[in-house]
Tab-separated table of C-alpha atoms in Angstrom:
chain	number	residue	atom	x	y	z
A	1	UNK	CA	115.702	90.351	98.180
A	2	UNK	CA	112.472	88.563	96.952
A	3	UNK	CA	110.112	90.042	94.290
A	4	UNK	CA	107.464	89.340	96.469
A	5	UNK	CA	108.729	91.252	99.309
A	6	UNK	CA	109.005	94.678	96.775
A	7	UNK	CA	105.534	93.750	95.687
A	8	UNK	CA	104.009	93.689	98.741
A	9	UNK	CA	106.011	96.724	99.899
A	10	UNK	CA	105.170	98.774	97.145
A	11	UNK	CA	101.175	97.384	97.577
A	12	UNK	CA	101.636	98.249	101.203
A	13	UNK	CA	103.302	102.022	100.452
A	14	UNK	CA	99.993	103.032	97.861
A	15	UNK	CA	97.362	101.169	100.891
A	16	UNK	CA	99.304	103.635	103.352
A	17	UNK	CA	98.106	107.113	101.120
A	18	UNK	CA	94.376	105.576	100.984
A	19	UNK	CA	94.551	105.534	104.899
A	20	UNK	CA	91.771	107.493	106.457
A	21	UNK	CA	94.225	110.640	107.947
A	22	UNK	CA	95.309	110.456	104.329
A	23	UNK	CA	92.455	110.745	102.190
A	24	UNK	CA	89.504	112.723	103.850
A	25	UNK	CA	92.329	115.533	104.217
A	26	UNK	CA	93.201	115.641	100.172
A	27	UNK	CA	91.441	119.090	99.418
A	28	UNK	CA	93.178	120.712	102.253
A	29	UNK	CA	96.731	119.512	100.879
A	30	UNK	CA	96.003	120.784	97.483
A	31	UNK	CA	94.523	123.497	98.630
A	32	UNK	CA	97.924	125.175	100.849
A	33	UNK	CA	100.232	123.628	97.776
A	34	UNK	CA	98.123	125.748	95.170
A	35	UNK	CA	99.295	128.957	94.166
A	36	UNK	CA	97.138	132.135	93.408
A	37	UNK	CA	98.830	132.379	89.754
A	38	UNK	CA	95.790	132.060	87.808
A	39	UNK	CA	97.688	132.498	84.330
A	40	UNK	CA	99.259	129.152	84.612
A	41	UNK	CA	97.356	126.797	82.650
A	42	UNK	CA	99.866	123.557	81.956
A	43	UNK	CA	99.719	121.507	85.040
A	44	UNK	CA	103.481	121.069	84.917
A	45	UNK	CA	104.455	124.280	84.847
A	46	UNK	CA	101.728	125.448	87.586
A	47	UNK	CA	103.057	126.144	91.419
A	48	UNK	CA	100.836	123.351	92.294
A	49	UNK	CA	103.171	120.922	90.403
A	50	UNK	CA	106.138	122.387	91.703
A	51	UNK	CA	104.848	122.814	95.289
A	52	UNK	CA	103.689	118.968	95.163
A	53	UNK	CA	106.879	118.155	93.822
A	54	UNK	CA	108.553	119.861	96.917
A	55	UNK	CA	105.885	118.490	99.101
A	56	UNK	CA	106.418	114.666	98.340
A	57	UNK	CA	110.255	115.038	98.537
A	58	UNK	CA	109.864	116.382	102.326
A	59	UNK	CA	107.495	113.207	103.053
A	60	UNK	CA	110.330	111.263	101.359
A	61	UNK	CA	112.751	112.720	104.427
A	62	UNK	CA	110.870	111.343	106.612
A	63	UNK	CA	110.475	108.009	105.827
A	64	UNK	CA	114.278	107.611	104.426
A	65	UNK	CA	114.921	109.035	107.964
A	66	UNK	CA	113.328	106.559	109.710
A	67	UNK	CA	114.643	103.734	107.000
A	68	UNK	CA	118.382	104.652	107.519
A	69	UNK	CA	117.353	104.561	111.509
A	70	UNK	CA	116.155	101.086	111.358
A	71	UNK	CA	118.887	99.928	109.140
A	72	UNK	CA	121.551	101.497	111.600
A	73	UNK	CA	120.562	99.164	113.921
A	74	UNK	CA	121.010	95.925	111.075
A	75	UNK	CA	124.210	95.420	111.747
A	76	UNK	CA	124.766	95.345	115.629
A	77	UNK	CA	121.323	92.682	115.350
A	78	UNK	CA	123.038	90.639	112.316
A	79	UNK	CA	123.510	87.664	114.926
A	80	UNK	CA	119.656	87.620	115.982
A	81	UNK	CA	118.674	88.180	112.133
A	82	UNK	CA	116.224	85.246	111.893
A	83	UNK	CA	114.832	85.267	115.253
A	84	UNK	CA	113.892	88.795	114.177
A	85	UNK	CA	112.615	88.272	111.429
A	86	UNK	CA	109.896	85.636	113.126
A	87	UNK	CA	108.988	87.939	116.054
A	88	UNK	CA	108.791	90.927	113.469
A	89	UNK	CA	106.508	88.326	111.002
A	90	UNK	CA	104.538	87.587	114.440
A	91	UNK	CA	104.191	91.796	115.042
A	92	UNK	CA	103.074	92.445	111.283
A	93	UNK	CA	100.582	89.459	111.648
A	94	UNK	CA	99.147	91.210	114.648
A	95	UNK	CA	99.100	94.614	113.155
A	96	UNK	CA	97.265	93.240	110.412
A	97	UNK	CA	94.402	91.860	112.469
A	98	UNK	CA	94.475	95.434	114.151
A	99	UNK	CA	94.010	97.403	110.872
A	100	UNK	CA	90.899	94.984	109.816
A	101	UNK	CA	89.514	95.751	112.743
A	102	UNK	CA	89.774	92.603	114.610
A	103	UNK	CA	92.135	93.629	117.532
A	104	UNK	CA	91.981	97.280	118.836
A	105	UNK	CA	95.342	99.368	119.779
A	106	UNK	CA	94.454	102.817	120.905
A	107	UNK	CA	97.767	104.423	120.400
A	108	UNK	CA	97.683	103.306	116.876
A	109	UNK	CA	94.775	104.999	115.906
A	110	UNK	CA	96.342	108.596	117.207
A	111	UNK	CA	96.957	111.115	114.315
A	112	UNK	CA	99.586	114.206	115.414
A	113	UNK	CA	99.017	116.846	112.982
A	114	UNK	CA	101.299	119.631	112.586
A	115	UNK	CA	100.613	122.868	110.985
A	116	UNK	CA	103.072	125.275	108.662
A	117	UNK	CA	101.431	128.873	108.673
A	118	UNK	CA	102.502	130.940	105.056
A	119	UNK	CA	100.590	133.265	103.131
A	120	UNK	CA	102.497	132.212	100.119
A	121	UNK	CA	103.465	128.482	99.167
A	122	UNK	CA	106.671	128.229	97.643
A	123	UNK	CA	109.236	125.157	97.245
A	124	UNK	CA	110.803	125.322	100.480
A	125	UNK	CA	107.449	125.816	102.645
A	126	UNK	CA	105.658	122.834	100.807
A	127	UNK	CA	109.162	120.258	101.483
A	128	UNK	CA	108.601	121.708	105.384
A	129	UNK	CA	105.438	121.164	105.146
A	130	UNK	CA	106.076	117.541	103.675
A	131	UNK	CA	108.459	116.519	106.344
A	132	UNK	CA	106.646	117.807	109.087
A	133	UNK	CA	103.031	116.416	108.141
A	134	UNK	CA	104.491	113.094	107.668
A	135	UNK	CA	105.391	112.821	111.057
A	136	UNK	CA	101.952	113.421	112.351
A	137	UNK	CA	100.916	110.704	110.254
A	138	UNK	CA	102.953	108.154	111.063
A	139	UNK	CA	100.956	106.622	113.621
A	140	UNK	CA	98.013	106.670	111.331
A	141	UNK	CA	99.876	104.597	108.920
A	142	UNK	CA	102.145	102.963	111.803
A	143	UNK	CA	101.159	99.515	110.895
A	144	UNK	CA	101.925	99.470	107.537
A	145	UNK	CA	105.727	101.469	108.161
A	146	UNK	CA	106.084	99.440	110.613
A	147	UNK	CA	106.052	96.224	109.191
A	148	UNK	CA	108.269	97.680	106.219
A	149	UNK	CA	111.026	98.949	108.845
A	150	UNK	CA	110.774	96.048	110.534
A	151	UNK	CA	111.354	94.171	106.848
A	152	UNK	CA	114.560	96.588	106.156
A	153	UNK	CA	116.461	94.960	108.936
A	154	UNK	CA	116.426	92.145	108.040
A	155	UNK	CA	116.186	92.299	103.816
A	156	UNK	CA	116.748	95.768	102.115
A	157	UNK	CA	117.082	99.393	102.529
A	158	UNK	CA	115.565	99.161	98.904
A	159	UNK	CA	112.199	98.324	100.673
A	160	UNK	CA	112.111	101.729	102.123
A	161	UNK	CA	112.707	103.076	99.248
A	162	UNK	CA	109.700	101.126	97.404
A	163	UNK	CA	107.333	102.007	99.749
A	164	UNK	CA	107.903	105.352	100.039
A	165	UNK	CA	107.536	105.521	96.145
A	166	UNK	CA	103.988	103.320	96.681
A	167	UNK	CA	103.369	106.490	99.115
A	168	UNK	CA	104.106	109.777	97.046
A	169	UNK	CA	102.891	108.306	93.501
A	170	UNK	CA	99.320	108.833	94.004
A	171	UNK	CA	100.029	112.004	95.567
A	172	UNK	CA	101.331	113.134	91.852
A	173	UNK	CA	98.281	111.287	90.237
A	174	UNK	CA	95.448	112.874	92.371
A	175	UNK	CA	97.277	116.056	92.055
A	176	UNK	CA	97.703	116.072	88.418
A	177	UNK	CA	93.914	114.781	87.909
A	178	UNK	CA	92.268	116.070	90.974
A	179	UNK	CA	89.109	117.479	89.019
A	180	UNK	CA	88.762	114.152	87.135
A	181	UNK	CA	88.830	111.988	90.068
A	182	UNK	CA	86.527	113.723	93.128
A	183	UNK	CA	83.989	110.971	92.232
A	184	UNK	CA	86.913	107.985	92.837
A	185	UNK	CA	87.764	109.660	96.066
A	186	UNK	CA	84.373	109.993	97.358
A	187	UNK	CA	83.934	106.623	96.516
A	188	UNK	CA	86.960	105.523	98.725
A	189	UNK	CA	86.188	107.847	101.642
A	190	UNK	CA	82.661	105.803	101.404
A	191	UNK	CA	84.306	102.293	101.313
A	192	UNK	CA	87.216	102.580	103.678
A	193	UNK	CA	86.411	99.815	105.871
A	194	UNK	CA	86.821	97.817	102.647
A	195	UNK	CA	90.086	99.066	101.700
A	196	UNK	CA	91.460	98.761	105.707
A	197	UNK	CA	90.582	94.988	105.001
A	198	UNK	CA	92.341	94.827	102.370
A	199	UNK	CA	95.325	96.743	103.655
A	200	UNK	CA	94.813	94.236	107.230
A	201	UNK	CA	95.280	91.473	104.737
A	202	UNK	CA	98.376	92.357	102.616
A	203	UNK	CA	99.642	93.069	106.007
A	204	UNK	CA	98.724	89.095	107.515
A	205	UNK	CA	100.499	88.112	103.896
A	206	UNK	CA	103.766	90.117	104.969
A	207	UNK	CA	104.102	88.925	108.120
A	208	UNK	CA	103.179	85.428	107.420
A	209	UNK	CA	106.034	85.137	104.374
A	210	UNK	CA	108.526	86.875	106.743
A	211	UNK	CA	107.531	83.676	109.698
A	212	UNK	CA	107.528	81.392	106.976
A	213	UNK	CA	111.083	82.513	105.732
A	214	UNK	CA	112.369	82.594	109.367
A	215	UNK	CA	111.439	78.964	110.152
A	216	UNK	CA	113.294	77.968	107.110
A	217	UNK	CA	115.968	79.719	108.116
A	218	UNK	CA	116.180	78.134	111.672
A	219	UNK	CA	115.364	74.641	110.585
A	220	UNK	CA	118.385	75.108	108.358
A	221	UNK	CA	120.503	76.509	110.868
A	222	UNK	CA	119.680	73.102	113.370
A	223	UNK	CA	120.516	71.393	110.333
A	224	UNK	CA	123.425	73.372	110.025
A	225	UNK	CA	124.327	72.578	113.919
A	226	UNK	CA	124.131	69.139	113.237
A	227	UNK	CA	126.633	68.980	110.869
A	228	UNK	CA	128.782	71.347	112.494
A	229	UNK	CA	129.509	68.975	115.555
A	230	UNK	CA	132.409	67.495	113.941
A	231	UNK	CA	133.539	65.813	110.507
A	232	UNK	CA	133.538	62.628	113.000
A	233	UNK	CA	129.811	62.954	113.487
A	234	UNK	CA	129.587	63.436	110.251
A	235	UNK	CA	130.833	60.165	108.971
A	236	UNK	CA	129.539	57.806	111.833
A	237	UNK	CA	125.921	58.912	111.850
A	238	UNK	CA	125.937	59.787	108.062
A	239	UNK	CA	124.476	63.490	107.823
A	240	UNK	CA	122.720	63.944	104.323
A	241	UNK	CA	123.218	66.996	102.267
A	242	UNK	CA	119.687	68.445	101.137
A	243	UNK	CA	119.028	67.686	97.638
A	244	UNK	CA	118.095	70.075	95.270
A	245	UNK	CA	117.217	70.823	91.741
A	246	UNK	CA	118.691	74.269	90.372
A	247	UNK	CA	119.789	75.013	86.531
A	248	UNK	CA	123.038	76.668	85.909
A	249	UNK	CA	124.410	79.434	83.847
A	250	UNK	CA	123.553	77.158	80.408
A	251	UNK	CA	120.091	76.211	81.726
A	252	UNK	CA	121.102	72.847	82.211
A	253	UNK	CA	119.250	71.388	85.247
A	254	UNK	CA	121.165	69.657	88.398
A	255	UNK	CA	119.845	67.982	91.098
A	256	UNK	CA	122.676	66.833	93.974
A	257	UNK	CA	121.268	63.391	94.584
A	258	UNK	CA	122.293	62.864	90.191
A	259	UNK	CA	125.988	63.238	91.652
A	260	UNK	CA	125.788	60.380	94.030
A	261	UNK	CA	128.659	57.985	94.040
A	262	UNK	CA	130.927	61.188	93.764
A	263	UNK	CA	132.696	63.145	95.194
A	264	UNK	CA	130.968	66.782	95.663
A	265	UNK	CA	132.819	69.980	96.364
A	266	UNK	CA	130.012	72.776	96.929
A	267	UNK	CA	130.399	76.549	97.063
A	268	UNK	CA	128.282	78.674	97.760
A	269	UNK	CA	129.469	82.663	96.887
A	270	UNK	CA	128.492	86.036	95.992
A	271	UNK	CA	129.707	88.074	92.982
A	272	UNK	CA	130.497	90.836	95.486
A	273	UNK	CA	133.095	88.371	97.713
A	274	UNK	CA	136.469	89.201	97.170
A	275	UNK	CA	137.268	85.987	98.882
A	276	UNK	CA	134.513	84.429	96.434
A	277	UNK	CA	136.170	86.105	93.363
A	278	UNK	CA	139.282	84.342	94.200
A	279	UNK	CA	138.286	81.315	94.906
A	280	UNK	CA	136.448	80.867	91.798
A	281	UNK	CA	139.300	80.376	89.212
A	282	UNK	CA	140.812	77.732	91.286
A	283	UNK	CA	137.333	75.952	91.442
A	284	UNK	CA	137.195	76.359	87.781
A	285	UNK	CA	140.453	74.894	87.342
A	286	UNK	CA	139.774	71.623	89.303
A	287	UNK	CA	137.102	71.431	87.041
A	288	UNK	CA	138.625	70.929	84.340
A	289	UNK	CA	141.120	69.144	86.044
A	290	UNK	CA	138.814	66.527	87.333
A	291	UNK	CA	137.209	65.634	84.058
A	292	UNK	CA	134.145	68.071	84.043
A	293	UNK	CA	132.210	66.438	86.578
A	294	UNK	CA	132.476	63.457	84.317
A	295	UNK	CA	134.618	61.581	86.945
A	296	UNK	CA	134.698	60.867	90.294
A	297	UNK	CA	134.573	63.958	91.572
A	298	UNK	CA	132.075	67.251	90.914
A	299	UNK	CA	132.946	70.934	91.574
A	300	UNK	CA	129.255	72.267	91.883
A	301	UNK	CA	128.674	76.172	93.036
A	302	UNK	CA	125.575	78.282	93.888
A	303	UNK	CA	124.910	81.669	93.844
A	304	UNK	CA	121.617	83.275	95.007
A	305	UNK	CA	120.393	86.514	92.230
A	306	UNK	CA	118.064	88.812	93.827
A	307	UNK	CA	119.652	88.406	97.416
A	308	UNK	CA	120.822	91.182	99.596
A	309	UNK	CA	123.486	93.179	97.243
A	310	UNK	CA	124.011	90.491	94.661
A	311	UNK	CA	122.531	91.358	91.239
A	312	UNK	CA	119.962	89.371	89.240
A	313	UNK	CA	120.767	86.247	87.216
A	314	UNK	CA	121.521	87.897	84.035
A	315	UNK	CA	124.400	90.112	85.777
A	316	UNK	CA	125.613	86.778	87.256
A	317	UNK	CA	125.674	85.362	84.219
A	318	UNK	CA	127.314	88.246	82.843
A	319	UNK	CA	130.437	87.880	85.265
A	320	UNK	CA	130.959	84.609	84.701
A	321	UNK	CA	131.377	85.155	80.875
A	322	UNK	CA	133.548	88.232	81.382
A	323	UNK	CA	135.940	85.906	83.735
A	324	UNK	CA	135.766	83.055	81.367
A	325	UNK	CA	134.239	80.462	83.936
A	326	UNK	CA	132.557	77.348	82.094
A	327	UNK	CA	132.227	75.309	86.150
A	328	UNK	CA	128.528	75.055	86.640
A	329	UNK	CA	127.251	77.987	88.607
A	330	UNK	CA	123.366	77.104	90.194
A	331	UNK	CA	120.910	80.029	90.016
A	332	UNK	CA	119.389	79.795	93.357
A	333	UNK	CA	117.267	82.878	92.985
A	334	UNK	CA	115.917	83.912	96.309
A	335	UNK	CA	118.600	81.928	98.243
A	336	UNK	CA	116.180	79.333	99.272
A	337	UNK	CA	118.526	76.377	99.189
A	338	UNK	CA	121.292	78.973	100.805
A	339	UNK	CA	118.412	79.278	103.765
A	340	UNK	CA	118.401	75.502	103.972
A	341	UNK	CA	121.936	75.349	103.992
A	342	UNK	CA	122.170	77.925	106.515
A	343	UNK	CA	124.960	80.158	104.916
A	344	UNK	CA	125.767	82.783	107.231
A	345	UNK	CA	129.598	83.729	105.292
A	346	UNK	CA	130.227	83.837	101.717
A	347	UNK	CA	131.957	81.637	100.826
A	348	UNK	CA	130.680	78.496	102.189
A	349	UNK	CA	132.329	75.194	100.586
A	350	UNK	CA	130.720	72.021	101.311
A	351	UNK	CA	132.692	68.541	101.300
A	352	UNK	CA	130.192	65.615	100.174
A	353	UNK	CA	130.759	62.396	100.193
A	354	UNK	CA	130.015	59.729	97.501
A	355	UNK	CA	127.209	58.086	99.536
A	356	UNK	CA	125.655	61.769	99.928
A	357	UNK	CA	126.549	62.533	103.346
A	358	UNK	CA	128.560	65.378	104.484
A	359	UNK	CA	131.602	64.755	105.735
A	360	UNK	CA	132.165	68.899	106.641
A	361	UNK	CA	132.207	72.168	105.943
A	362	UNK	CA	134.344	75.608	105.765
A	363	UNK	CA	133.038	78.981	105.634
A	364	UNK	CA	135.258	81.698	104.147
A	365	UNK	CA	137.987	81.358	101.245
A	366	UNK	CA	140.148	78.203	100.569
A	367	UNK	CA	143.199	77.545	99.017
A	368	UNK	CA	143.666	75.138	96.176
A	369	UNK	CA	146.321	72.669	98.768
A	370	UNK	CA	143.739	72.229	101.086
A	371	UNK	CA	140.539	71.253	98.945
A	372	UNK	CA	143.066	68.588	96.757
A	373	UNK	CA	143.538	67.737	100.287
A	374	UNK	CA	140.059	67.548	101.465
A	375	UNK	CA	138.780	65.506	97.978
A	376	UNK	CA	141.918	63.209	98.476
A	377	UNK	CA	141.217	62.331	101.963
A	378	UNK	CA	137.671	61.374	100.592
A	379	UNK	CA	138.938	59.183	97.962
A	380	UNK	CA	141.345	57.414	100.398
């Protein structure tokens, strides 16, 4: 998962509260979550804190509801993954034109309010009232959930997660400060057409990294398809692996097209893969074995931090000390050069020739017979 995709969720979360069912209606919120205990001075120890507390947990439901929904549905739409990710880039794109203004969907602009009737807040009637308020304002805010569910299938439940924390923050700010900032919120009630451009824009942003990200993806993938026909193809028509430049675990920087006139052996793996995890120490050892990528041939592997459930680069780097590894691991942060590649399992070993064409390619684990056997065939 990119850190632009969490910043543009969380950006996309704190737009949603400044929506105008969101805003104008402030005062009343504050107003049912107050208590009537006029002793209590310390904001944190007021019923207003604890009923707001209460109140942005229940709004919390809701949208880890409707997260856990969407990412139900992840796994039976794995195979279309990319294609959905383009269509969904297309969708945000268009929402974002409708929250500037530019297009106009009626059922978008529909607020469903609901209404919880107490004479006395407390913690359970303010989380009620969370989780059943948020659901009349999810069409309000539809766009931006939207294009952050529609994100989740195809990146992160974590994105949920960060926009519903963009959402609920400024409810404990404005709570805690309310007095101190009537002047700000006037301010944004008077400039909201301002702010839905901005929101319309962030959303255009989203969409347009999730189309750009997709079209990687599939040019990869025909890449991918080209090489796949057969190791014969391969070697008549002389398929070149992309080049890259990528530093490993020591910072030392390695571009593929440096290796030419050897042998390359490419992995591509996870930290996560049991098949990956067992596959490494016989890389490792045919590193050594061949000379440390000072001879003829070069064991090369990639891992991507900050992608799907793999950890960031310092917690790869981390493993590979505690394991003793000293092959050259390449931090492709993001999985960019994974995209081009067009892994779809992990592992992913690559076979490339000296002249720097592939000569084929095997996803899942492999024993240490049949890659001496793959490098030998090469050399023969």
């Amino acid at each position: 998962m990119e850190v632009l995709g969490i910043i543009i969720v969380l950006i996309e979360g704190i737009l949603s509260f400044f929506s105008p069912c969101i805003i104008p209606l402030l005062p009343i919120y504050l107003g049912i979550l107050s208590t009537s205990d006029s002793e209590e001075k310390l904001f944190h120890k007021s019923g207003l804190f604890k009923n707001t507390i209460a109140f942005v947990l229940g709004i919390s439901t809701t949208f880890i509801l409707l997260g856990l929904s969407f990412q139900s549905l992840s796994s039976l739409l794995a195979k279309y993954q990319n294609t959905i990710t383009l269509v969904g880039g297309i969708i945000i794109v268009i929402m974002g034109l409708f929250y500037m203004g530019v297009l106009k969907i009626p059922f978008l602009n529909q607020e469903k309010r609901m209404h919880i009737q107490t004479k006395r807040m407390n913690i359970l009637s303010a989380y009620l009232l969370g989780f059943t308020f948020s659901f009349g304002w999810t069409p309000c805010i539809g766009p931006m959930l939207a294009s952050v569910l529609m994100m989740s299938i195809t990146q992160s439940f974590v994105l949920i997660v960060v926009y519903t924390m963009g959402f609920i923050i400024p409810f404990m700010i404005v709570a805690l400060f309310y007095n101190r900032l009537l002047h700000f919120l006037t301010w944004i009630k008077c400039n909201m057409d301002k702010i839905k451009l901005v929101g319309g824009a962030v959303l255009i942003i989203s969409g347009a990294v999730m189309i750009w990200g997709s079209m990687n993806v599939l040019n990869a993938e025909s890449i991918e398809n080209q090489t796949n026909t057969s190791e014969e193809t391969s070697a008549e028509e002389g398929i070149k692996a992309i080049d890259f430049e990528l530093k490993d675990q020591f910072g030392k920087i390695h571009q593929l097209s440096d290796y030419k006139g050897k042998i390359v052996y490419l992995t591509f793996w996870t930290t996560w893969c049991k098949n990956c995890v067992a596959e490494l120490p016989i890389l490792n050892q045919l590193y050594e074995e061949y000379g440390f990528n000072e001879d003829d041939v070069a064991i090369l592997t990639i891992a991507s931090p900050n992608v799907g459930r793999e950890g960031d680069e310092e917690y790869i780097k981390s493993f590979i000390e505690q394991n003793g590894y000293t092959l050259p691991v390449l931090m492709d942060d993001g999985g960019m050069i994974a995209s081009y590649y067009g892994i779809q399992a992990i592992p992913t070993n690559f076979v490339i020739k000296p002249d720097g064409t592939v000569l084929g390619y095997i996803p899942g684990r492999v024993g240490e017979e049949t890659i001496r056997k793959l490098i030998e065939e090469v050399k023969e």
